[in-house]
C-alpha positions as MATLAB code, in Angstrom:
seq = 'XXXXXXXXXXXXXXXXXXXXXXXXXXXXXXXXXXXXXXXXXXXXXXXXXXXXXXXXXXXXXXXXXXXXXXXXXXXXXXXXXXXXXXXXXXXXXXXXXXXXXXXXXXXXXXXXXXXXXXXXXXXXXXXXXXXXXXXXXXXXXXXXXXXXXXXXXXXXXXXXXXXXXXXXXXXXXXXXXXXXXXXXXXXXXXXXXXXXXXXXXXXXXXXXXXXXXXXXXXXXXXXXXXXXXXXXXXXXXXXXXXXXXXXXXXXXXXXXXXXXXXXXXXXXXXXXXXXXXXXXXXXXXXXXXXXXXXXXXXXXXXXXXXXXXXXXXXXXXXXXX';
ca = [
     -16.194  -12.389  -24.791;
     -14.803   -9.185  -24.292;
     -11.625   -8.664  -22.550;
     -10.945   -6.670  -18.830;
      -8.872   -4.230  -17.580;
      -7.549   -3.552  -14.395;
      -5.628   -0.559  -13.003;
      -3.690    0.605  -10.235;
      -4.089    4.095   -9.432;
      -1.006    5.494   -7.466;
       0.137    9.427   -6.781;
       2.910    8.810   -9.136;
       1.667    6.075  -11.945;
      -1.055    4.469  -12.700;
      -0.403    0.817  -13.923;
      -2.752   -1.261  -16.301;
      -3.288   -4.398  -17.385;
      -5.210   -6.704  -19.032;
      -6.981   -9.483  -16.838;
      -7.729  -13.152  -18.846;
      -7.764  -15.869  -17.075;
      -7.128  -15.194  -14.148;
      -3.865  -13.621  -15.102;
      -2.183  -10.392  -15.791;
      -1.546   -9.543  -19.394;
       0.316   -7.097  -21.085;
       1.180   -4.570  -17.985;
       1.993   -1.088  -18.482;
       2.970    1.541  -16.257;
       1.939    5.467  -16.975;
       2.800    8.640  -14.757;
      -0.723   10.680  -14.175;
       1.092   13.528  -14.586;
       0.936   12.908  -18.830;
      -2.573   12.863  -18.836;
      -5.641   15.145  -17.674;
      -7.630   11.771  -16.233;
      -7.702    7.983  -16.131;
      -9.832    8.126  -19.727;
      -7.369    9.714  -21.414;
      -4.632    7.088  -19.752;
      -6.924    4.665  -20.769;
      -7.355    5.154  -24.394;
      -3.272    5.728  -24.187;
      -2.856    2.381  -23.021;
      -5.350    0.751  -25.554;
      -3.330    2.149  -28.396;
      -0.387    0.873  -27.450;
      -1.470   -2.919  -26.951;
      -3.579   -2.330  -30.516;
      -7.471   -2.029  -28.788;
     -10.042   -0.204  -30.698;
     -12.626    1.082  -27.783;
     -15.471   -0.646  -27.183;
     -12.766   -3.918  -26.680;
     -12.621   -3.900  -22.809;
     -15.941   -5.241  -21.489;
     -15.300   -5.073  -17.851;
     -13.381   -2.473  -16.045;
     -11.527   -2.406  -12.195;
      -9.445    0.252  -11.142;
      -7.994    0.465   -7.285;
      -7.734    3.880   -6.207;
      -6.383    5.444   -3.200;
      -8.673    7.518   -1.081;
     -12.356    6.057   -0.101;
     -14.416    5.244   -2.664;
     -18.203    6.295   -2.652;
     -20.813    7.977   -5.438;
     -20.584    8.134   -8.865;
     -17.896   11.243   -8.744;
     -14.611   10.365   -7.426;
     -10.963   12.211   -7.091;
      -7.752   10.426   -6.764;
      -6.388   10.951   -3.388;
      -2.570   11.978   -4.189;
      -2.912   13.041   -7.657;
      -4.873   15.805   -9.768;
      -7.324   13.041  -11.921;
     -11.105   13.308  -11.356;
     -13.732   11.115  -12.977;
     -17.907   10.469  -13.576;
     -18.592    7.089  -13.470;
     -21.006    7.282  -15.786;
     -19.339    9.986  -18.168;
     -16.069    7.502  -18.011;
     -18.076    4.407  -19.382;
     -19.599    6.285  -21.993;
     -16.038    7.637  -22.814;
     -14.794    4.188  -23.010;
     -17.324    2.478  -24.198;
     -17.035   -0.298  -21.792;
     -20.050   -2.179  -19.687;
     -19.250   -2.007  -16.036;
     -16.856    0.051  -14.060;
     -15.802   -1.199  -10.445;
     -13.448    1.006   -8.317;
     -11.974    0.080   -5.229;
      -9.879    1.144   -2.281;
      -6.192    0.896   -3.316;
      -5.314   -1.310   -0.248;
      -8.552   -3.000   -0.770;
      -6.933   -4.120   -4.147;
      -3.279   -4.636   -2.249;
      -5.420   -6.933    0.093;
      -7.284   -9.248   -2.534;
      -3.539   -9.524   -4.240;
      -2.055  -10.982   -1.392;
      -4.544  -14.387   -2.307;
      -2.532  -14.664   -5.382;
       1.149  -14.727   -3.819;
       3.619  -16.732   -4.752;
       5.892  -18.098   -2.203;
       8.693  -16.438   -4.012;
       7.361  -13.431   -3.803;
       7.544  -12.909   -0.200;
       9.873  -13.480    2.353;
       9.519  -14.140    5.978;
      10.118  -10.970    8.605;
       8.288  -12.965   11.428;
       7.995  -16.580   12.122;
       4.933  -18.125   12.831;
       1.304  -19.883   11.375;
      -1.502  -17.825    9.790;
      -4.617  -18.332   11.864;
      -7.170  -19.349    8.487;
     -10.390  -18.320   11.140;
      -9.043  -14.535   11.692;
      -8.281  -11.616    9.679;
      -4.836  -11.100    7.814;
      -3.792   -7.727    7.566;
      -2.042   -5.569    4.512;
       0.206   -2.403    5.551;
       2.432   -0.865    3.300;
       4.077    2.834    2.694;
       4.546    4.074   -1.001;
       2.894    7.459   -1.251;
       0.998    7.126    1.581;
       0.628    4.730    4.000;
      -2.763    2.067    3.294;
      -3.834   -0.184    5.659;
      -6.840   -2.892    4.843;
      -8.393   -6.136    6.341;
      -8.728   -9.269    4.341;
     -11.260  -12.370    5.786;
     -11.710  -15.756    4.368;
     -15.240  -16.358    3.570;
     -16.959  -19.896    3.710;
     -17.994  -19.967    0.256;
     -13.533  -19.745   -0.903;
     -14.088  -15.494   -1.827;
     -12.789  -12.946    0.136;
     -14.137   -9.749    2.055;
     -11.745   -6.896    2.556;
     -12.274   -4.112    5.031;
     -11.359   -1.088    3.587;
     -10.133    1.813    6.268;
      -8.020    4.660    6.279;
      -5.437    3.566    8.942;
      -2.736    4.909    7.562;
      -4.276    8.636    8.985;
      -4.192    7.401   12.424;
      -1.557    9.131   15.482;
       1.957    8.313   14.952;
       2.813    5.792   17.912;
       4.999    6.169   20.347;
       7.279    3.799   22.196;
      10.517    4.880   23.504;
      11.993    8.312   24.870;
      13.636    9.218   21.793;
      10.188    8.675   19.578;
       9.092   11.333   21.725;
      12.098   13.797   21.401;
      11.168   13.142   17.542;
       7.768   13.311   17.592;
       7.902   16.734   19.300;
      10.360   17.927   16.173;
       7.270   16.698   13.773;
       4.365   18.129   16.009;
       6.149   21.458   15.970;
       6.052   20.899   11.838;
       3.074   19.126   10.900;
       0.895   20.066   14.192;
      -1.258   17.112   13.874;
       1.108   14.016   12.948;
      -0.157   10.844   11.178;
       1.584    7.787   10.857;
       1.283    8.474    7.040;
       3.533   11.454    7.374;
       6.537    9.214    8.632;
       5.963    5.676    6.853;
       5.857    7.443    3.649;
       7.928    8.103    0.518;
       8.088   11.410    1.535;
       8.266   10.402    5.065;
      11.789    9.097    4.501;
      12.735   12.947    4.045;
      10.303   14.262    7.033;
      11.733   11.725    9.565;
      15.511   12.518    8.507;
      15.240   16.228    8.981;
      13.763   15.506   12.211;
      16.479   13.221   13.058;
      19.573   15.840   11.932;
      17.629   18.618   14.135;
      17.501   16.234   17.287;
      21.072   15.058   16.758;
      22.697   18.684   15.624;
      23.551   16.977   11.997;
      23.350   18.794    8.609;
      21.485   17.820    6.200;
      22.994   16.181    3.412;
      20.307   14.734    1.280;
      17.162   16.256   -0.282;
      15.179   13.245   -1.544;
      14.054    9.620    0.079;
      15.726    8.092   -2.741;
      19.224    9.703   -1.700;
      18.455    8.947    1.893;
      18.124    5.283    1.388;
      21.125    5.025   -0.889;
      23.158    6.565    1.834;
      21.515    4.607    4.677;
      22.697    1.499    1.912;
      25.913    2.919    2.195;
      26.224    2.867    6.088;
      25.921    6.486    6.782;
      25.374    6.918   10.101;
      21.789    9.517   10.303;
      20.850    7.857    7.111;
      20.806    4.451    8.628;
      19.398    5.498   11.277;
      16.162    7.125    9.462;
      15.929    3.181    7.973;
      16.208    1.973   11.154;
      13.573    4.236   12.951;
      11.475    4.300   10.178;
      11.235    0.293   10.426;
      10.022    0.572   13.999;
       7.781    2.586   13.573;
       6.373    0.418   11.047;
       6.683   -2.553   13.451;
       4.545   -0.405   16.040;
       1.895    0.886   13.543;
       1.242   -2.796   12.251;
       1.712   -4.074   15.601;
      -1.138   -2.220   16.968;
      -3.299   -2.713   13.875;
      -3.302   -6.398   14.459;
      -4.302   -5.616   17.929;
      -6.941   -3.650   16.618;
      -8.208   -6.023   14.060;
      -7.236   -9.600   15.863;
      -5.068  -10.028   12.703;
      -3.861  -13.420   13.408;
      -3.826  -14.581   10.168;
      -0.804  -12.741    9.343;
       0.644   -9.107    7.898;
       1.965   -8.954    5.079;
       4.212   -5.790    4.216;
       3.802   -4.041    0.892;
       4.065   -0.970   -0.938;
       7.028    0.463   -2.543;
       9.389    1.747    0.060;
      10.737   -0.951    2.061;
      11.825   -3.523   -0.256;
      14.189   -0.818   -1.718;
      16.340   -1.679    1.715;
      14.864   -5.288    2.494;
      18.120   -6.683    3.509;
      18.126   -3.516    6.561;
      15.018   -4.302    7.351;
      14.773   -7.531    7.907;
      18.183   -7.018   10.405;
      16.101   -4.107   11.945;
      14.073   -3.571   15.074;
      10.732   -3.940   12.933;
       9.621   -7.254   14.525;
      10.829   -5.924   18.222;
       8.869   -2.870   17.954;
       5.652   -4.807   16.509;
       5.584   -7.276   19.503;
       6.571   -4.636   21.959;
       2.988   -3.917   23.484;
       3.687   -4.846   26.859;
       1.386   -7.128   28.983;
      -0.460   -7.824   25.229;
       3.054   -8.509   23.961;
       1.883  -12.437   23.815;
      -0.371  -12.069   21.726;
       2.056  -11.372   18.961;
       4.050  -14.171   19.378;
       3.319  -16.839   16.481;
       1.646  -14.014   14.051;
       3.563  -14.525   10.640;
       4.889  -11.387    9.212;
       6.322  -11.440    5.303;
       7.448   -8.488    3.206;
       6.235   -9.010    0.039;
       8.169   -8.708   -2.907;
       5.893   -9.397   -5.935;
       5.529   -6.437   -8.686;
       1.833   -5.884   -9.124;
       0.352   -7.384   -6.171;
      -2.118   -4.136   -6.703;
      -3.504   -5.222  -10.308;
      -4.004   -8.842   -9.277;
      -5.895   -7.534   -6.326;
      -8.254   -5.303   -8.835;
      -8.342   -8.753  -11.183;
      -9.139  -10.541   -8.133;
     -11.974   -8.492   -7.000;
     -13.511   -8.703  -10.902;
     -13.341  -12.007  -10.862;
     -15.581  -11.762   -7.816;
     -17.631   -9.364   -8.508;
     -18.292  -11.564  -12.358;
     -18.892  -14.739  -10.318;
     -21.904  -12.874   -8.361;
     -23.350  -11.313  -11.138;
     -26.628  -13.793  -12.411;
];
């Protein structure tokens, strides 16, 4: 049989992998910037693991942005592709491409218990939805429900384009600072990589601070480091991650639990699991008890992405007659 690859589309990289077995083989991370599309990544990544084309069988790639049609381009980075004109490229059979938190959903079936750790206390609910929300280069938000038969249906959705909530007088002082920028402000354009930067410049203008850093990385190290306006950007940032999911599982009746993924907040998971996250996602006042019990865990594993795209292969093999 021929083997399958999976991918994991982001703004940045694009990570591949081989899928046998159920498993993850031979992972490889790429930055689309070194290459004109995902064919050319493609064949890049074959020749390093030693595949001739016309090896991979099966392809899944999870891609941010919705997916629809037989012409797609990657949200957050310059690739395009044609399904068709990609499988003849790569001489492969099938080509499935999903939502990139559709993928981050279907992953979170395969965690370990080592790869996440507990924000929120609690017991998933197996007869309700569980909910994935994460910031990396955006912010992606998806549904995941059990089905009777042991797969797995995810809701796809754009949530992380929704308003920005707000919660407290301050969040408004702020959010007035980013309206007066952005006009129109997402949640995506705080709980973001970039966010990081966005909300700190807000912050210094409210609080008559300079700015000192000029990257998210530099503003986490020095939040790390106990600077005062950099901690504070961690700190407000993990609210109003607590509010965004918080309302989402409202939305969604997500009682069987949210898991927290994506690249930005484990780099500080120590200050955010000591932060008001899990105050500001139960603060929805006379619906506040409806969060009580809902597990929360911030999920550490490194790929959750391509075992989501393996995951939904697997699926989509087990229908096919």
């Amino acid at each position: 049989m021929k083997l399958a690859l999976v991918g994991d589309i982001g703004g940045t990289n694009a990570r591949f992998a081989l899928w046998r077995d159920e498993q993850l083989e031979a992972v490889q991370v790429l930055p689309t910037a070194d290459f004109a599309g995902p064919e050319q990544a493609i064949v890049a990544y074959l020749q390093a693991q030693g595949l001739p084309l016309g090896s991979i069988g099966s392809v899944c790639l999870a891609c941010a942005g919705p997916v629809s049609g037989k012409l797609f381009r990657f949200t957050n980075n310059h690739w395009r592709t044609d399904l068709t004109a990609f499988c003849e490229a790569l001489q492969i059979d099938r080509l499935q491409m999903i939502n990139d938190f559709s993928a981050m959903a279907l992953g979170m079936t395969r965690i370990a218990e080592h790869e996440r750790v507990q924000v929120c206390p609690g017991e998933p609910q197996a007869d309700h939805p569980a909910l994935a929300i994460g910031a990396g280069t955006g912010l992606g938000v998806s549904t995941l429900l059990a089905q009777a038969d042991g797969r797995w249906l995810v809701l796809p959705g754009e949530g992380g384009h929704v308003d920005l909530p707000i919660g407290s007088p301050r969040e408004v002082e702020l959010w007035q600072i980013l309206y007066r920028q952005l006009g129109h402000v997402r949640a995506e354009d705080v709980l973001s990589g970039n966010g990081l930067l966005v909300l700190y410049r807000a912050i210094c203008e409210l609080d008559g601070q300079p700015l000192l850093h000029a990257t998210p990385a530099a503003i986490t190290t020095a939040g790390l480091a106990g600077e005062p306006v950099a901690a504070a950007v961690l700190e407000q940032f993990s609210c109003w991650l607590g509010r965004a999911a918080g309302n989402n599982v409202l939305t969604l009746g997500a009682r069987g639990g949210v898991y927290i993924v994506g690249g930005v907040v484990p780099r500080f998971a120590e200050r955010f699991l000591a932060s008001g996250f899990a105050k500001s996602f139960r603060d929805k006042g006379c619906m506040s008890h409806y969060l009580d019990g809902i597990p929360v865990w911030l999920v550490t594993a490194e790929y959750p992405g391509l075992t989501g795209a393996g995951v939904a292969l697997q699926q989509a093999s087990e229908r096919s007659p």
